[in-house]
Coordinates of C-alpha atoms and ligand atoms in Angstrom, one line a residue:
X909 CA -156.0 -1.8 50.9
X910 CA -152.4 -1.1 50.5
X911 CA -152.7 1.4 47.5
X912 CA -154.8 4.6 48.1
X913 CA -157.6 4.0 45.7
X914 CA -159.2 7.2 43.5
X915 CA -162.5 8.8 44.6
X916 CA -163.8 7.2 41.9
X917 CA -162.7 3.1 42.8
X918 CA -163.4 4.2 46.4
X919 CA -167.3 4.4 45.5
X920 CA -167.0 1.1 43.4
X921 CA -165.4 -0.4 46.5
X922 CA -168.7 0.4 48.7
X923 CA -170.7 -1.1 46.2
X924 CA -169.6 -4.6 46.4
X925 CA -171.6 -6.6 49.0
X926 CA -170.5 -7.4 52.3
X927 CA -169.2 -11.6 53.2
X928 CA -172.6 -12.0 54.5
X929 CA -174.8 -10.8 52.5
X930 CA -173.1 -13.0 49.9
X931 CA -173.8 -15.4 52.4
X932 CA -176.8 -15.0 52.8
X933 CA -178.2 -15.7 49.2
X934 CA -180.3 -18.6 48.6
X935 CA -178.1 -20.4 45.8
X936 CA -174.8 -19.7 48.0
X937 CA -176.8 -20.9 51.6
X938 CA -177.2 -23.9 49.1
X939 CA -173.7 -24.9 48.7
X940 CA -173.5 -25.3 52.8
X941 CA -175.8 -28.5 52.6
X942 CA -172.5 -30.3 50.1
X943 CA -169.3 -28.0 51.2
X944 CA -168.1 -26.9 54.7
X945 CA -168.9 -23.4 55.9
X946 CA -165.4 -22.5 55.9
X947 CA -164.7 -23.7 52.4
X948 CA -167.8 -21.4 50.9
X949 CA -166.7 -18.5 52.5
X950 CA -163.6 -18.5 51.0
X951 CA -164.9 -18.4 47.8
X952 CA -167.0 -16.1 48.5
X953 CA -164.0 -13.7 49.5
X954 CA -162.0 -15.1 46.0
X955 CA -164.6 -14.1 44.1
X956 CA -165.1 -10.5 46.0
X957 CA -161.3 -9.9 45.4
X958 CA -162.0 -10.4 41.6
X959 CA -164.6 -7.8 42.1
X960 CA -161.8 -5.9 43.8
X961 CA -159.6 -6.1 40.9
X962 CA -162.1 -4.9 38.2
X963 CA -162.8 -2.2 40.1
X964 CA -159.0 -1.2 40.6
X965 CA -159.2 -2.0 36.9
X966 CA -161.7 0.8 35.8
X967 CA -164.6 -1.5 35.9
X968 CA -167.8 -1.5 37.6
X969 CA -168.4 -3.2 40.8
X970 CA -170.4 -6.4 40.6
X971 CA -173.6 -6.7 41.6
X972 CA -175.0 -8.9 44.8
X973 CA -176.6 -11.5 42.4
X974 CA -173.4 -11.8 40.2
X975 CA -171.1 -12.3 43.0
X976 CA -173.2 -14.9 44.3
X977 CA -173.5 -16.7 41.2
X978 CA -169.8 -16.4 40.7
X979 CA -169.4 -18.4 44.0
X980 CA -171.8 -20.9 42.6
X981 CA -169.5 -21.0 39.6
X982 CA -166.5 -21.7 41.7
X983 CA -167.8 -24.8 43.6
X984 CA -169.1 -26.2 40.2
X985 CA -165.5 -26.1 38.6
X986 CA -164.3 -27.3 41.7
X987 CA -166.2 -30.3 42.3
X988 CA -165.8 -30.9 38.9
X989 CA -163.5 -34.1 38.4
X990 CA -160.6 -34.0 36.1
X991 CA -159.0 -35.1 34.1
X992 CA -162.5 -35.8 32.6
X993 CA -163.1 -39.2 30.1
X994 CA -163.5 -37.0 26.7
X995 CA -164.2 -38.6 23.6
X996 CA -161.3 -38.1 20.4
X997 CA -163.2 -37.7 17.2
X998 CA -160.4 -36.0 15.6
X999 CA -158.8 -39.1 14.1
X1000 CA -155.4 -38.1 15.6
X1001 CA -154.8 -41.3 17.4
X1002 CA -151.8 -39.7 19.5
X1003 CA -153.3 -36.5 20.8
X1004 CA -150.7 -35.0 23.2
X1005 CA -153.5 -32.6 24.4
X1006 CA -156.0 -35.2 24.7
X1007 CA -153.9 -37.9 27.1
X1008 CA -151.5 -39.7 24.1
X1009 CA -152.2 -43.3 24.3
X1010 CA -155.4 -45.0 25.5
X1011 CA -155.0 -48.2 27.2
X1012 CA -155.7 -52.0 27.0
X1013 CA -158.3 -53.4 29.4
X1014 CA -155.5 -55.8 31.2
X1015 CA -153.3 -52.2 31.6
X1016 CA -156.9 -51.0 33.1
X1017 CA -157.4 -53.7 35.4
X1018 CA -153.8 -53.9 36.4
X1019 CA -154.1 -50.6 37.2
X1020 CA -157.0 -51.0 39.6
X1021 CA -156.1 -54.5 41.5
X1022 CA -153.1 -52.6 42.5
X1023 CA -154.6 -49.1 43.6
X1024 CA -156.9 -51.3 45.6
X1025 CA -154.9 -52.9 48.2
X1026 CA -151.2 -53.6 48.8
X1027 CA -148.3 -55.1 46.1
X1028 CA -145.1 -56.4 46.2
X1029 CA -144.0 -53.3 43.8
X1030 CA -141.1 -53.7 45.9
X1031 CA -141.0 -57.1 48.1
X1032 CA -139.7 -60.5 47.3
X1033 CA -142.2 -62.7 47.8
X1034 CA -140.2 -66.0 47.9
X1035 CA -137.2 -64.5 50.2
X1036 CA -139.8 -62.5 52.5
X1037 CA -137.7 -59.6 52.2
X1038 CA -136.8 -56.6 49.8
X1039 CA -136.9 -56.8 46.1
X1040 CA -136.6 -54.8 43.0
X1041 CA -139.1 -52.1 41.7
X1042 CA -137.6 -52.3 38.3
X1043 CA -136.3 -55.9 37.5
X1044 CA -139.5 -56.9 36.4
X1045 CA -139.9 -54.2 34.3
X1046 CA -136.2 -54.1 33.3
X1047 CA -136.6 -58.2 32.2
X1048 CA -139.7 -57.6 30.2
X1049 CA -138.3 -54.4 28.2
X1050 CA -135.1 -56.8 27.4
X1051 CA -137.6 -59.6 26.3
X1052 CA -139.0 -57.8 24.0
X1053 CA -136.4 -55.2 22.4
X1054 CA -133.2 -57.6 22.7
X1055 CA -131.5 -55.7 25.0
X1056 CA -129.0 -56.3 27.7
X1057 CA -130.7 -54.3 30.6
X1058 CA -133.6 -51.4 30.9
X1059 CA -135.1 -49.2 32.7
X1060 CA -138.4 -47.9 33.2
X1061 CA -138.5 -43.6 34.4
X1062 CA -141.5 -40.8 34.2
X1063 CA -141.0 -40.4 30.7
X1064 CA -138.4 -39.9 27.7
X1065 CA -137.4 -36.1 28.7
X1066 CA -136.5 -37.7 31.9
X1067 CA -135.4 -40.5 30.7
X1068 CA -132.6 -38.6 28.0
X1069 CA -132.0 -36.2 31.2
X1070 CA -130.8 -39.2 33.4
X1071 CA -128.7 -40.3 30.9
X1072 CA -126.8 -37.4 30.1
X1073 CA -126.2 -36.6 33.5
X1074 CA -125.1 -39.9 34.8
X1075 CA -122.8 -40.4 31.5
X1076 CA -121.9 -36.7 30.4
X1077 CA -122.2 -34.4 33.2
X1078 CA -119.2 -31.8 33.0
X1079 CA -118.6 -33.2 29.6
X1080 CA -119.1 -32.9 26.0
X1081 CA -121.8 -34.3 24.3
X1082 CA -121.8 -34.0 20.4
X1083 CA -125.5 -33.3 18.6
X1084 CA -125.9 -32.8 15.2
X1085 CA -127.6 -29.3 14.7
X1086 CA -130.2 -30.4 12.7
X1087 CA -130.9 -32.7 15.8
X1088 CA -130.5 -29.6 18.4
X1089 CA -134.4 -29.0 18.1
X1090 CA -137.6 -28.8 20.3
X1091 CA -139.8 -31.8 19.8
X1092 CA -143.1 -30.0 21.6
X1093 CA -144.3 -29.7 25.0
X1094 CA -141.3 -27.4 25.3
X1095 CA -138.4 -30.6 25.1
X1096 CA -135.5 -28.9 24.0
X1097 CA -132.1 -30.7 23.6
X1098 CA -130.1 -27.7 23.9
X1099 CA -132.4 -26.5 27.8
X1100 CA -132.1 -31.1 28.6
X1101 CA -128.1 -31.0 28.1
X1102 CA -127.8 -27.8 29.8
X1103 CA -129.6 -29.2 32.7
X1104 CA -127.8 -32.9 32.7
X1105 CA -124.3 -30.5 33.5
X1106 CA -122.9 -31.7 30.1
X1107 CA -121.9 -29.0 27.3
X1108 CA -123.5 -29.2 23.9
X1109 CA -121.2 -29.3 21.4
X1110 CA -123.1 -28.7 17.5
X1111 CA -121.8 -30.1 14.8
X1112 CA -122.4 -30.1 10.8
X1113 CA -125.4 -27.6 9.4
X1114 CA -129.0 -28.2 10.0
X1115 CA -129.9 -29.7 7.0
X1116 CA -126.5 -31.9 6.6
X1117 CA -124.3 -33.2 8.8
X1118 CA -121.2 -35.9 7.6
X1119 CA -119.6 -38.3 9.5
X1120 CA -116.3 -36.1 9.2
X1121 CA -118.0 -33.1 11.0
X1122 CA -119.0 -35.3 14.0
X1123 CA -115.2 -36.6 13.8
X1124 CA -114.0 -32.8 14.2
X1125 CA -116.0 -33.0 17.3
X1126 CA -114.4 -35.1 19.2
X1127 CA -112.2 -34.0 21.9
X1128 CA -110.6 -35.5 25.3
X1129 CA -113.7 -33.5 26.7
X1130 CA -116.5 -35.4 24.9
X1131 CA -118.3 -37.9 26.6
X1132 CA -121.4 -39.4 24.5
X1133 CA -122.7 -38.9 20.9
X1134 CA -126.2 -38.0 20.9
X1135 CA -128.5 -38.7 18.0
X1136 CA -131.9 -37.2 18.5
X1137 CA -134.9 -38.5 16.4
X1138 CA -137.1 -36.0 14.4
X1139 CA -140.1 -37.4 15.9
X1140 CA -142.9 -34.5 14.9
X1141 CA -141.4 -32.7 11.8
X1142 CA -139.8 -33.7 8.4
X1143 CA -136.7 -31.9 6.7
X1144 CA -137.1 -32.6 3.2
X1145 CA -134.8 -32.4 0.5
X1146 CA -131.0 -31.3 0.5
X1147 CA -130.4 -33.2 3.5
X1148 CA -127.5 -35.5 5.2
X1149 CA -126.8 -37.8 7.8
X1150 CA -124.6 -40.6 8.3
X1151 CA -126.3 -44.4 9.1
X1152 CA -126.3 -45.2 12.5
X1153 CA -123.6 -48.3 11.9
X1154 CA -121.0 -45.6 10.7
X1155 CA -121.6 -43.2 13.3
X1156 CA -121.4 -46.0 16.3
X1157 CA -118.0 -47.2 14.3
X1158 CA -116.4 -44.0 14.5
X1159 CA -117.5 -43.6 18.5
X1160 CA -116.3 -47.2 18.8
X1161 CA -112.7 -46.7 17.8
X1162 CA -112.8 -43.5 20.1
X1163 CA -114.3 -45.3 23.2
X1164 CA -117.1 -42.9 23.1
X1165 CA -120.8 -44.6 23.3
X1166 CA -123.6 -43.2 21.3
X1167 CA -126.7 -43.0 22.9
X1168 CA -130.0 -42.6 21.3
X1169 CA -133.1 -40.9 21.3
X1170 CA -135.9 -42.3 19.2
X1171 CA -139.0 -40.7 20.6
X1172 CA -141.7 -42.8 20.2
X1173 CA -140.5 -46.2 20.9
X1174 CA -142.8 -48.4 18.3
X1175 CA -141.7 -51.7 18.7
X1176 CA -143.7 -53.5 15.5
X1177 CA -143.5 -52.7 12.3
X1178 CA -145.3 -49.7 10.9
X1179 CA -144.9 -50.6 7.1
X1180 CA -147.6 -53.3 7.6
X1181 CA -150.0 -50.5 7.9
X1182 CA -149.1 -48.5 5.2
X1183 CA -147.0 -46.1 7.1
X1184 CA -143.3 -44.7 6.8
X1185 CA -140.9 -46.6 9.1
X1186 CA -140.5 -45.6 12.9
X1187 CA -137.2 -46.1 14.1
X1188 CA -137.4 -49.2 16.5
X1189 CA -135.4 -50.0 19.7
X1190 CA -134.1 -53.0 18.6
X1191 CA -132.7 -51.4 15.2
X1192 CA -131.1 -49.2 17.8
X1193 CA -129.3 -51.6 19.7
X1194 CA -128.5 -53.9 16.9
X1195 CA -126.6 -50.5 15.2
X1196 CA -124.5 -50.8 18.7
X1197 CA -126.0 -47.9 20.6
X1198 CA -125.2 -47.8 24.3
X1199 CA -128.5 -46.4 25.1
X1200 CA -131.9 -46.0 23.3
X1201 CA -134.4 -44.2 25.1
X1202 CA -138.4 -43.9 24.4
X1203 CA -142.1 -43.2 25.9
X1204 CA -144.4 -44.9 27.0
X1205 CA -147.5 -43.4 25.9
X1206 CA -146.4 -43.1 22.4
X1207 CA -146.5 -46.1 19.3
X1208 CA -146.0 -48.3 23.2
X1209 CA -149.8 -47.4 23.5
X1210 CA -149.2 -47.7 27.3
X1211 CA -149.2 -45.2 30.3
X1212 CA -146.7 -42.2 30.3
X1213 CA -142.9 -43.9 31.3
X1214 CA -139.5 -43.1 29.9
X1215 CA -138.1 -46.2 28.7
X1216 CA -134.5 -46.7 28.4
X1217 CA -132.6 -50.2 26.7
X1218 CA -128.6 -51.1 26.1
X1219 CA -125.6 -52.3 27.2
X1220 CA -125.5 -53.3 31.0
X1221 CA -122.6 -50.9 32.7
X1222 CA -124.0 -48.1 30.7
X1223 CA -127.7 -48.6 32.0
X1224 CA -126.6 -49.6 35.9
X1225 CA -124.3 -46.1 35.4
X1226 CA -128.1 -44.2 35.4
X1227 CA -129.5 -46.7 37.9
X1228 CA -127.3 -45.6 40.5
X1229 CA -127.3 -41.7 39.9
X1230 CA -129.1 -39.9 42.4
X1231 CA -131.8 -38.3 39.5
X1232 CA -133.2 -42.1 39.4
X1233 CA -134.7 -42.1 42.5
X1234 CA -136.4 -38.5 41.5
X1235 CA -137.7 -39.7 37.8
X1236 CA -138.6 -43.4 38.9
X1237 CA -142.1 -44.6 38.2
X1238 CA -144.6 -45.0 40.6
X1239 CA -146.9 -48.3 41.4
X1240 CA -150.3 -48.0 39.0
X1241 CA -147.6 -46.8 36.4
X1242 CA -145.5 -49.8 36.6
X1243 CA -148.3 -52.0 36.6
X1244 CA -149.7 -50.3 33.7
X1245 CA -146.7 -50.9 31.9
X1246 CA -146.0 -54.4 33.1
X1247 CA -149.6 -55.6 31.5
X1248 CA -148.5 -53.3 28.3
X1249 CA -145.6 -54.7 27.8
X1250 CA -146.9 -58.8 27.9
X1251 CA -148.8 -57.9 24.9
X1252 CA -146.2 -57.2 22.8
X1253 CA -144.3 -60.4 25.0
X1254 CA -147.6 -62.8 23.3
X1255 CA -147.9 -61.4 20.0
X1256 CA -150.8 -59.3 20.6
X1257 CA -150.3 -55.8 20.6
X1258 CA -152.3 -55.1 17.5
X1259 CA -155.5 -56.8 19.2
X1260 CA -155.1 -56.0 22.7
X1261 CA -153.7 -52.4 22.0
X1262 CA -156.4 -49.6 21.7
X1263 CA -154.2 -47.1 19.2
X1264 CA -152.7 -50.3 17.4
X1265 CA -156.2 -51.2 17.1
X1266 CA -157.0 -47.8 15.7
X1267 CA -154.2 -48.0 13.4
X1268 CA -155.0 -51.7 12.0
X1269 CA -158.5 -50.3 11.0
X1270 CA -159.2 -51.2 7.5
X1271 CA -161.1 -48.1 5.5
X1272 CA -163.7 -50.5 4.9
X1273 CA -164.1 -51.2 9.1
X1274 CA -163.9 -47.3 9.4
X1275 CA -166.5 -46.8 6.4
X1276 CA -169.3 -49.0 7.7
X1277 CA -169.3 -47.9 11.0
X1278 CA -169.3 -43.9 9.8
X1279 CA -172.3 -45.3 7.5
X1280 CA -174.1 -46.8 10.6
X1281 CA -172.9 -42.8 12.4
X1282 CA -174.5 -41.0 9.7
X1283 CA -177.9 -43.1 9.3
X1284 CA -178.1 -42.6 13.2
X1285 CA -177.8 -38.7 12.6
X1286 CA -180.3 -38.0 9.5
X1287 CA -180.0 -35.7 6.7
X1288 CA -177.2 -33.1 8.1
X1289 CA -174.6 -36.1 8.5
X1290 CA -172.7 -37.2 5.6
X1291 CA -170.0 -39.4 4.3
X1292 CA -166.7 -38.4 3.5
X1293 CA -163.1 -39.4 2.7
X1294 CA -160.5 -38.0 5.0
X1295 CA -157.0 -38.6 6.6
X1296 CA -156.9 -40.2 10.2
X1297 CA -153.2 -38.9 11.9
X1298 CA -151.0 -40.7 14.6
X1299 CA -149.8 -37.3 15.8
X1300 CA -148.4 -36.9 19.5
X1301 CA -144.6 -36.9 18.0
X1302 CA -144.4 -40.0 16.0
X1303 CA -145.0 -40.6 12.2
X1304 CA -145.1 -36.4 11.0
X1305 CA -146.6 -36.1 7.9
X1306 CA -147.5 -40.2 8.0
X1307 CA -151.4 -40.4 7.3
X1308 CA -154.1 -43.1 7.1
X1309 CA -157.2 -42.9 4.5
X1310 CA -160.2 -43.0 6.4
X1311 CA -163.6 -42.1 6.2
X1312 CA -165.7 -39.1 7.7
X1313 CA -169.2 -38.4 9.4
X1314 CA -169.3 -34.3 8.3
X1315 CA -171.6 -32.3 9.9
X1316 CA -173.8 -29.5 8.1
X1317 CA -173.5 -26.4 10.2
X1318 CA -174.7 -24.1 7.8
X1319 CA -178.1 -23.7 9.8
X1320 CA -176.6 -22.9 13.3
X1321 CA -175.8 -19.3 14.1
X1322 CA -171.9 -19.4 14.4
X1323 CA -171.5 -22.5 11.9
X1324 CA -169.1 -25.0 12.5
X1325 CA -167.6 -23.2 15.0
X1326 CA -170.5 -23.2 16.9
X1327 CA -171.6 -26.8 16.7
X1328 CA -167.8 -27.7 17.5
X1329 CA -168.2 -25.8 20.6
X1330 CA -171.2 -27.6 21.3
X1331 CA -169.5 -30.9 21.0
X1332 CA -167.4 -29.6 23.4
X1333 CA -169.7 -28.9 25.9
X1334 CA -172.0 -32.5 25.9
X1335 CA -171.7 -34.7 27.9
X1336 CA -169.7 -36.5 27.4
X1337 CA -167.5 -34.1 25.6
X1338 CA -166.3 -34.7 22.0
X1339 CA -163.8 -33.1 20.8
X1340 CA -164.2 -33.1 16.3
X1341 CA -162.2 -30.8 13.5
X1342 CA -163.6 -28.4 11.2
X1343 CA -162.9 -28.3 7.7
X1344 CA -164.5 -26.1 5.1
X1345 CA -167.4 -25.4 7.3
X1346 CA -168.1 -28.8 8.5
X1347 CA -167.5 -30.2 11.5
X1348 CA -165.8 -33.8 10.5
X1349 CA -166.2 -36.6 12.8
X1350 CA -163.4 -39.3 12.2
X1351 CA -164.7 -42.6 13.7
X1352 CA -161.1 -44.1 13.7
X1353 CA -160.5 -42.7 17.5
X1354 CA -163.4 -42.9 18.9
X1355 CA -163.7 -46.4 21.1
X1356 CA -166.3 -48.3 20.2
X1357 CA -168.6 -48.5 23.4
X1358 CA -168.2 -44.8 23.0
X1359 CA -170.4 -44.8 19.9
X1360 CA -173.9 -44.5 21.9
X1361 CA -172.4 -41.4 23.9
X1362 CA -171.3 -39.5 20.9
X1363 CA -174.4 -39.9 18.6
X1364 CA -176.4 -38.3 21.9
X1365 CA -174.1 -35.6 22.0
X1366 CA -174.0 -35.2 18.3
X1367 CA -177.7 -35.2 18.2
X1368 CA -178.5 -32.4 20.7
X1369 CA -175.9 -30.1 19.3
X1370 CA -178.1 -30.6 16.2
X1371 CA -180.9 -29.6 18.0
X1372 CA -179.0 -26.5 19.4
Ligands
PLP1583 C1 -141.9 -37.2 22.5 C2 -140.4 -37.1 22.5 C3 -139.7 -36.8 23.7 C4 -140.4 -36.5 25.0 O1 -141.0 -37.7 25.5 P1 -142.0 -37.7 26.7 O2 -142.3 -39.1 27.0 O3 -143.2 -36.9 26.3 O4 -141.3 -37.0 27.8 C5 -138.3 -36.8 23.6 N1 -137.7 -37.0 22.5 C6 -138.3 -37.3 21.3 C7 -137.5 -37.5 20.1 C8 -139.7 -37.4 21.3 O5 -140.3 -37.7 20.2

């Protein structure tokens, strides 16, 4: 002990129970048939320095039996696999919390022939010698968005950080200060600039900014124009920006490229579903920008990439930097991506993609199969009209009529709160919102072979 303990802690001390007794209980002499002895006694001695530190803490010294069933608790939550398969019955269809973006069952299986054996993520099967990790990827992303050459890195905060480094670094980079913002998960243009070595240079006011402020800008110091999507929040009202044309015009005549951040990266058109419009990479590119950069796991509906499209010099510029070897992608990503990225090549994203598929739901598919929920759940289940979300920083505000399974609560000490919690805890887990003192099941995220699992889970939270 390296602090001298008061009398009082130094009784609590004696009262914890030696390594072996610990030991020595039935439920912890258990755990030796599954984990090594070596591994138990370590938790044992974890969880006899927690009882160390309550003591130390003014608390009383835990008994032989809670010790050991602390233990027991320890080698549950570690054999416990994670991330665990949880089912979304929030209606948020991009839930950053809950893994973003689903994917299709060719992303699934691509995913798996590769893990299994060995690839040629990097070989050139013709030649017999080395090839290209990113060609393939690169050839697909400039299939599909028009662009000249891509690039496929861990995801957009890397992928904006790679480009300001290899095109800004000890330079200026002008950002409107309305676009200076955090977009969640802590991305922070301001923190990425500072960390690419280029200086941020504001310009305009946050809720206008005019061409003619981002012309007082630029100086023999200034090395990009940065325009930065507001991907999860809305500025309504007295607001200005110029169009993208004019603000690549005025870069143009300076020889300054404008390079752009658009967030989500949807590359259909989001009007067919009702929604607002999501700024696409093609639009992008067509405007002139030297760079457009986007996720993977967002409107893509594929695994978690940055994606970055535009002119060639600019993107070989970031393919030689030394950060691309440190933010590149690795194999069951890639291939992921790859099979992702053919769907939108054939013209079937909306079919093959599980959140496109979620977002082409008609209220009527949504309504029948909430009716078919709520028969399946009796009397405390009933229908009601709601508003599905895309969420995970795309489309803020943008919603989707659907219809709701709510769940009566009013007979469960705790309410709603109480039977959420108890979603929470089935098996598998389903996590729902509460509203008004229902809990509200939204049947728009949940995958259909799911259905079975959550009526079971819904049903025995019932029960209590
Ligand atoms: C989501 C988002 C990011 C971060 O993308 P990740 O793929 O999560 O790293 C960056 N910029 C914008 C505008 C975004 O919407």
């Amino acid at each position: 002990m390296k602090q001298r303990p008061s009398q009082r802690t130094t009784t609590g001390y004696r009262h914890l129970p030696s390594v072996d007794r610990v030991l020595a209980q039935e439920d912890v002499q258990a755990l030796l048939s599954t984990y090594p002895h070596d591994l138990v006694v370590s938790l044992v001695r974890q969880e006899l320095e927690q009882g160390r530190r309550t003591i130390a803490d003014g608390g009383v010294a835990p008994s032989l039996a809670e010790v050991a069933a602390g233990v027991v608790q320890r080698a549950r939550s570690l054999a416990q696999r994670w991330p665990r398969p949880v089912i979304n019955a929030t209606g948020v269809v991009l839930h950053t919390n809950l893994g973003r973006a689903p994917l299709s069952g060719a992303a699934l299986q691509a995913i798996a022939d590769v893990a299994r054996g060995y690839s040629d993520l990097e070989y050139d099967l013709p030649e017999g010698q080395r090839g290209s990790r990113q060609s393939k990827i690169a050839s697909l992303l400039c299939q599909v968005t028009g662009a000249e050459a891509g690039l496929a890195v861990n995801n957009n905060a890397a992928a904006v950080l790679l480009g300001l480094a290899a095109i800004a670094s000890g330079r200026e980079v002008i950002v409107s200060r309305g676009e200076a913002v955090e977009i969640g998960g802590r991305f922070r243009i301001p923190d990425v600039l500072a960390q690419s070595g280029a200086t941020l240079v504001e310009v305009g006011t946050t809720n206008r900014t005019y061409l003619s402020d981002y012309e007082a800008g630029i100086t023999e110091r200034t090395a990009a124009i940065l325009k930065v999507h507001a991907s999860n929040f809305r500025v309504l009202g007295f607001t200005e920006s110029p169009s993208l044309a004019d603000l690549v015009a005025l870069a143009r005549q300076r020889g300054l490229p404008v390079l752009h951040d658009i967030g989500s990266g949807c590359l259909l058109d989001t009007a067919q579903f009702g929604l607002a419009h999501e700024p696409t990479p093609q639009e992008s590119l067509a405007a002139g920008c030297a760079l457009v950069f986007f996720s993977g796991d967002k409107l893509l509906g594929g695994p978690q990439a940055g994606l970055i499209v535009g002119q060639r010099e600019v993107v070989q510029r970031l393919e030689r930097h030394p950060l691309a070897r440190a933010v590149r992608l690795d194999k069951l990503t890639l291939a992921a991506l790859d099979a992702t990225m053919r769907h939108y090549l054939k013209g079937e994203a909306t079919q093959a993609i599980p959140i496109w598929r979620m977002i082409a739901l008609t209220q009527e598919q949504v309504r029948l199969r909430a009716e078919a929920w709520a028969r399946a759940l009796g009397p405390r289940a009933e229908l009601a009209q709601g508003l599905s979300t895309i969420g995970g920083g795309s489309l803020p505000g943008e919603t989707l009529p659907t219809w709701l399974v709510a769940l009566d609560a009013h007979d469960i000490p705790g309410g709603a709160q109480e039977l959420a919690r108890r979603l929470r805890r089935g098996e598998p887990p389903a996590v729902a919102r509460i509203e008004e003192e229902r809990v509200l099941l939204d049947p728009r995220t949940v995958l259909p072979e799911e259905d079975e699992g959550l009526l079971g889970v819904v049903r025995k939270a019932l029960l209590g």
